[in-house]
mmCIF file of C-alpha atoms in Angstrom:
data_model
loop_
_atom_site.group_PDB
_atom_site.id
_atom_site.type_symbol
_atom_site.label_atom_id
_atom_site.label_comp_id
_atom_site.label_asym_id
_atom_site.label_seq_id
_atom_site.Cartn_x
_atom_site.Cartn_y
_atom_site.Cartn_z
ATOM 1 C CA MET B 367 -0.427 -0.009 0.004
ATOM 2 C CA MET B 368 1.238 3.574 -0.859
ATOM 3 C CA LYS B 369 1.368 6.211 1.712
ATOM 4 C CA LYS B 370 -0.983 8.571 1.978
ATOM 5 C CA GLY B 371 -0.374 12.051 -0.291
ATOM 6 C CA PHE B 372 0.804 10.725 -3.397
ATOM 7 C CA CYS B 373 -0.250 14.176 -4.790
ATOM 8 C CA MET B 374 0.889 16.543 -2.710
ATOM 9 C CA ASP B 375 4.144 14.141 -1.953
ATOM 10 C CA GLY B 376 4.839 14.420 -5.760
ATOM 11 C CA VAL B 377 4.274 18.843 -6.150
ATOM 12 C CA ARG B 378 6.941 19.094 -3.210
ATOM 13 C CA ARG B 379 9.358 16.145 -3.901
ATOM 14 C CA TRP B 380 9.988 16.773 -7.699
ATOM 15 C CA LYS B 381 8.784 19.933 -8.371
ATOM 16 C CA GLY B 382 9.909 21.117 -12.078
ATOM 17 C CA ILE B 383 10.160 17.753 -13.004
ATOM 18 C CA ALA B 384 9.868 18.723 -16.655
ATOM 19 C CA LEU B 385 12.727 20.936 -15.786
ATOM 20 C CA LEU B 386 15.393 18.402 -14.573
ATOM 21 C CA ALA B 387 14.757 16.612 -17.840
ATOM 22 C CA GLY B 388 14.783 19.036 -20.019
ATOM 23 C CA MET B 389 17.528 21.105 -18.738
ATOM 24 C CA ALA B 390 19.333 17.561 -17.400
ATOM 25 C CA VAL B 391 22.374 17.659 -19.892
ATOM 26 C CA LEU B 392 23.000 20.797 -20.396
ATOM 27 C CA LEU B 393 22.980 21.162 -16.407
ATOM 28 C CA THR B 394 25.154 18.341 -14.793
ATOM 29 C CA ALA B 395 27.879 20.157 -17.714
ATOM 30 C CA CYS B 396 27.441 23.822 -16.496
ATOM 31 C CA GLY B 397 27.895 22.674 -13.270
ATOM 32 C CA SER B 398 30.418 19.788 -12.834
ATOM 33 C CA ALA B 399 32.419 22.890 -14.850
ATOM 34 C CA SER B 400 31.291 24.951 -12.597
ATOM 35 C CA GLN B 401 32.790 23.213 -10.036
ATOM 36 C CA LYS B 402 35.475 22.462 -10.540
ATOM 37 C CA ASN B 403 36.590 25.715 -11.505
ATOM 38 C CA GLU B 404 35.468 27.004 -8.826
ATOM 39 C CA ASN B 405 37.434 24.455 -6.991
ATOM 40 C CA ALA B 406 40.324 25.370 -8.715
ATOM 41 C CA SER B 407 40.452 28.918 -8.492
ATOM 42 C CA GLY B 408 40.328 28.508 -5.010
ATOM 43 C CA GLY B 409 44.523 29.063 -3.743
ATOM 44 C CA ASN B 410 45.344 25.968 -3.202
ATOM 45 C CA ASP B 411 48.542 24.433 -5.170
ATOM 46 C CA ALA B 412 48.508 20.566 -6.201
ATOM 47 C CA GLY B 413 49.086 18.118 -3.886
ATOM 48 C CA GLN B 414 48.989 20.745 -1.116
ATOM 49 C CA GLU B 415 46.330 19.760 1.809
ATOM 50 C CA THR B 416 44.281 22.841 3.287
ATOM 51 C CA GLU B 417 43.935 21.982 7.444
ATOM 52 C CA ALA B 418 41.141 20.795 7.764
ATOM 53 C CA GLN B 419 38.181 20.409 10.958
ATOM 54 C CA GLY B 420 38.865 17.102 12.783
ATOM 55 C CA GLY B 421 42.211 15.604 10.274
ATOM 56 C CA TYR B 422 39.976 16.111 6.865
ATOM 57 C CA ARG B 423 41.222 17.893 3.625
ATOM 58 C CA ASP B 424 38.630 20.441 2.659
ATOM 59 C CA ASP B 425 39.890 20.950 -1.075
ATOM 60 C CA VAL B 426 38.344 18.086 -2.699
ATOM 61 C CA ALA B 427 35.874 18.728 -5.462
ATOM 62 C CA THR B 428 32.385 17.385 -4.935
ATOM 63 C CA THR B 429 32.250 16.360 -8.369
ATOM 64 C CA ASP B 430 35.676 14.207 -7.898
ATOM 65 C CA LEU B 431 34.179 12.691 -4.474
ATOM 66 C CA GLN B 432 30.797 11.962 -6.684
ATOM 67 C CA ALA B 433 33.069 10.306 -9.332
ATOM 68 C CA ALA B 434 35.077 7.812 -7.130
ATOM 69 C CA VAL B 435 31.581 6.666 -5.346
ATOM 70 C CA ALA B 436 29.631 5.844 -8.775
ATOM 71 C CA GLN B 437 33.299 3.946 -10.060
ATOM 72 C CA GLU B 438 33.233 2.026 -6.597
ATOM 73 C CA LEU B 439 29.588 0.799 -7.136
ATOM 74 C CA GLY B 440 29.627 0.161 -10.612
ATOM 75 C CA ASP B 441 26.425 -0.740 -12.327
ATOM 76 C CA ASN B 442 24.966 -0.439 -8.266
ATOM 77 C CA TYR B 443 25.090 3.346 -9.132
ATOM 78 C CA TRP B 444 21.632 4.237 -10.005
ATOM 79 C CA PRO B 445 21.582 8.315 -9.750
ATOM 80 C CA ASP B 446 22.527 9.866 -13.208
ATOM 81 C CA MET B 447 20.467 13.341 -13.002
ATOM 82 C CA GLU B 448 22.778 15.945 -11.621
ATOM 83 C CA VAL B 449 19.528 18.125 -9.729
ATOM 84 C CA PRO B 450 19.570 21.504 -11.177
ATOM 85 C CA ALA B 451 20.874 24.449 -8.165
ATOM 86 C CA GLU B 452 17.028 26.668 -8.380
ATOM 87 C CA LEU B 453 15.674 23.058 -6.801
ATOM 88 C CA LEU B 454 18.360 22.360 -4.820
ATOM 89 C CA GLU B 455 16.983 24.185 -1.825
ATOM 90 C CA ASP B 456 13.665 23.398 -2.510
ATOM 91 C CA THR B 457 14.534 19.458 -2.648
ATOM 92 C CA PHE B 458 16.898 18.880 -0.072
ATOM 93 C CA GLY B 459 16.961 21.914 2.438
ATOM 94 C CA VAL B 460 19.917 23.255 1.949
ATOM 95 C CA SER B 461 20.417 27.116 1.588
ATOM 96 C CA ALA B 462 22.703 28.438 -1.080
ATOM 97 C CA ASP B 463 24.349 30.125 1.566
ATOM 98 C CA LEU B 464 25.617 27.533 3.929
ATOM 99 C CA TYR B 465 27.810 25.506 1.288
ATOM 100 C CA GLU B 466 30.736 25.924 -0.858
ATOM 101 C CA GLU B 467 29.788 23.937 -3.189
ATOM 102 C CA ILE B 468 27.450 21.125 -3.847
ATOM 103 C CA PHE B 469 26.959 18.457 -5.846
ATOM 104 C CA ALA B 470 23.371 16.190 -5.767
ATOM 105 C CA GLN B 471 22.587 13.604 -7.855
ATOM 106 C CA VAL B 472 19.275 10.853 -8.733
ATOM 107 C CA PRO B 473 18.094 9.391 -10.386
ATOM 108 C CA MET B 474 16.322 10.021 -13.951
ATOM 109 C CA ILE B 475 13.272 7.590 -13.939
ATOM 110 C CA SER B 476 11.502 9.101 -10.290
ATOM 111 C CA ALA B 477 10.501 5.652 -9.335
ATOM 112 C CA ASN B 478 13.963 4.972 -8.302
ATOM 113 C CA VAL B 479 14.791 6.862 -4.977
ATOM 114 C CA ASP B 480 18.806 6.462 -5.335
ATOM 115 C CA THR B 481 20.382 9.893 -4.310
ATOM 116 C CA LEU B 482 23.485 10.939 -3.887
ATOM 117 C CA VAL B 483 24.430 14.718 -2.087
ATOM 118 C CA ILE B 484 27.097 15.860 -0.933
ATOM 119 C CA VAL B 485 27.776 19.551 0.266
ATOM 120 C CA LYS B 486 30.999 20.851 1.598
ATOM 121 C CA ALA B 487 30.157 23.410 3.511
ATOM 122 C CA LYS B 488 30.612 26.962 4.690
ATOM 123 C CA GLU B 489 33.069 27.854 7.577
ATOM 124 C CA GLY B 490 30.803 27.244 10.494
ATOM 125 C CA SER B 491 27.445 26.004 8.652
ATOM 126 C CA GLU B 492 28.200 22.201 9.173
ATOM 127 C CA ALA B 493 25.929 21.670 11.666
ATOM 128 C CA GLN B 494 23.123 24.009 9.293
ATOM 129 C CA VAL B 495 24.171 21.803 6.221
ATOM 130 C CA GLU B 496 23.447 18.516 8.853
ATOM 131 C CA GLN B 497 20.019 19.185 10.247
ATOM 132 C CA ALA B 498 18.865 20.141 6.559
ATOM 133 C CA LEU B 499 19.456 17.176 5.713
ATOM 134 C CA GLN B 500 18.106 14.393 8.691
ATOM 135 C CA ALA B 501 14.795 17.068 8.010
ATOM 136 C CA TYR B 502 15.210 15.248 4.228
ATOM 137 C CA LYS B 503 15.461 12.103 5.215
ATOM 138 C CA GLU B 504 13.264 12.253 7.846
ATOM 139 C CA TYR B 505 10.791 13.582 5.934
ATOM 140 C CA ASN B 506 11.364 10.553 2.661
ATOM 141 C CA THR B 507 11.005 7.926 6.300
ATOM 142 C CA THR B 508 7.680 9.387 7.287
ATOM 143 C CA GLU B 509 5.905 11.405 5.433
ATOM 144 C CA ALA B 510 6.773 11.154 1.433
ATOM 145 C CA LEU B 511 5.082 8.316 -0.881
ATOM 146 C CA GLN B 512 7.053 5.603 -1.778
ATOM 147 C CA TYR B 513 6.704 2.903 -3.202
ATOM 148 C CA PRO B 514 6.858 -0.481 -1.152
ATOM 149 C CA MET B 515 10.275 -1.722 -3.037
ATOM 150 C CA ASN B 516 11.817 1.894 -1.921
ATOM 151 C CA MET B 517 10.476 1.704 1.362
ATOM 152 C CA GLY B 518 13.926 -0.185 3.049
ATOM 153 C CA LYS B 519 15.814 1.817 1.461
ATOM 154 C CA VAL B 520 15.157 5.180 2.439
ATOM 155 C CA GLN B 521 14.864 3.830 5.911
ATOM 156 C CA ALA B 522 18.697 3.375 5.236
ATOM 157 C CA ALA B 523 19.956 5.870 3.761
ATOM 158 C CA GLN B 524 22.725 7.649 5.879
ATOM 159 C CA ILE B 525 23.735 10.836 7.063
ATOM 160 C CA ALA B 526 27.788 11.754 7.641
ATOM 161 C CA SER B 527 29.867 13.906 7.596
ATOM 162 C CA TYR B 528 33.480 14.711 7.000
ATOM 163 C CA GLY B 529 35.431 17.788 7.946
ATOM 164 C CA ARG B 530 33.649 20.567 6.063
ATOM 165 C CA TYR B 531 31.854 17.987 3.994
ATOM 166 C CA VAL B 532 28.359 16.938 4.693
ATOM 167 C CA CYS B 533 27.476 13.472 2.851
ATOM 168 C CA PHE B 534 23.558 12.201 2.069
ATOM 169 C CA VAL B 535 23.689 8.672 0.271
ATOM 170 C CA GLN B 536 20.392 6.736 0.205
ATOM 171 C CA LEU B 537 21.608 4.300 -2.425
ATOM 172 C CA GLY B 538 21.312 0.414 -2.881
ATOM 173 C CA ALA B 539 19.981 -0.552 -6.372
ATOM 174 C CA GLU B 540 18.631 -3.382 -7.094
ATOM 175 C CA VAL B 541 17.405 -4.998 -3.153
ATOM 176 C CA PRO B 542 16.626 -8.131 -2.726
ATOM 177 C CA GLU B 543 13.616 -9.397 -2.008
ATOM 178 C CA ALA B 544 12.597 -12.185 0.889
ATOM 179 C CA GLU B 545 12.791 -15.740 0.269
ATOM 180 C CA ASP B 546 9.771 -15.971 1.627
ATOM 181 C CA GLY B 547 7.713 -13.446 0.168
ATOM 182 C CA SER B 548 6.855 -11.562 3.250
ATOM 183 C CA GLU B 549 6.870 -8.050 2.946
ATOM 184 C CA GLU B 550 8.237 -7.111 6.367
ATOM 185 C CA ASP B 551 11.492 -10.041 5.678
ATOM 186 C CA GLY B 552 11.741 -7.623 2.672
ATOM 187 C CA ASP B 553 12.037 -5.073 3.617
ATOM 188 C CA ALA B 554 14.976 -5.953 6.191
ATOM 189 C CA ALA B 555 16.431 -7.737 3.623
ATOM 190 C CA ALA B 556 16.584 -3.862 1.740
ATOM 191 C CA ILE B 557 17.755 -2.545 4.406
ATOM 192 C CA LEU B 558 20.285 -4.819 5.055
ATOM 193 C CA HIS B 559 21.635 -4.302 1.426
ATOM 194 C CA CYS B 560 21.324 -1.097 1.041
ATOM 195 C CA GLU B 561 23.422 -0.468 4.348
ATOM 196 C CA LYS B 562 26.178 -2.304 2.618
ATOM 197 C CA GLU B 563 26.126 -0.188 -0.990
ATOM 198 C CA ASN B 564 26.326 2.891 1.246
ATOM 199 C CA ALA B 565 28.787 1.815 3.878
ATOM 200 C CA LYS B 566 30.887 1.871 0.561
ATOM 201 C CA ALA B 567 29.456 5.484 -0.428
ATOM 202 C CA LEU B 568 30.526 6.949 2.632
ATOM 203 C CA ALA B 569 34.535 4.976 2.680
ATOM 204 C CA VAL B 570 35.387 6.191 -0.535
ATOM 205 C CA ILE B 571 34.206 9.703 0.455
ATOM 206 C CA GLU B 572 35.764 8.927 4.071
ATOM 207 C CA GLU B 573 38.847 8.054 2.510
ATOM 208 C CA MET B 574 39.230 10.636 -0.371
ATOM 209 C CA LEU B 575 39.196 13.659 2.757
ATOM 210 C CA LYS B 576 42.370 11.961 5.252
ATOM 211 C CA LYS B 577 44.992 13.781 5.696
#
């Protein structure tokens, strides 16, 4: 059974979906180029590591972190459409004044919910970014409409912070079904599977950010 609120959730979560579909290729190219240019102009020489909170560096482009996750997960990485800047706050609740860089990617097929968000917060805004992503996760698990196949995946979503980088991972690709076909066991199997995939993604990100 689908949760109550199908229409409202569809409007809230996928506001501007026509814009997403029509501009996906152009905005992905432009957004990635812009983020790389901003990172390159940050004043750090090649190989130089900036002092960062908690022993993590703060000179890695969010696009590079995403690329590493996609490579690690291979065919199990389903996000393939970058969320346009004008939809980031409405979708994830992270306002532009909180970050220096952000990369958010979702599947082009809206029935899938695999999502990766990597935020390089402005210094001192890390907690606010984490709170916004926690609110997004809470909404997904308690209020938003979810197809039955996605219930375990949204429950397994994780948020992790590494210095100035705050990450939201809701990954897992194809989830396994319970051997006995029961819904409860199916959700448990899906959660376990997705937790493992999320852990792989976060391990790659953390390794790249270690000083």
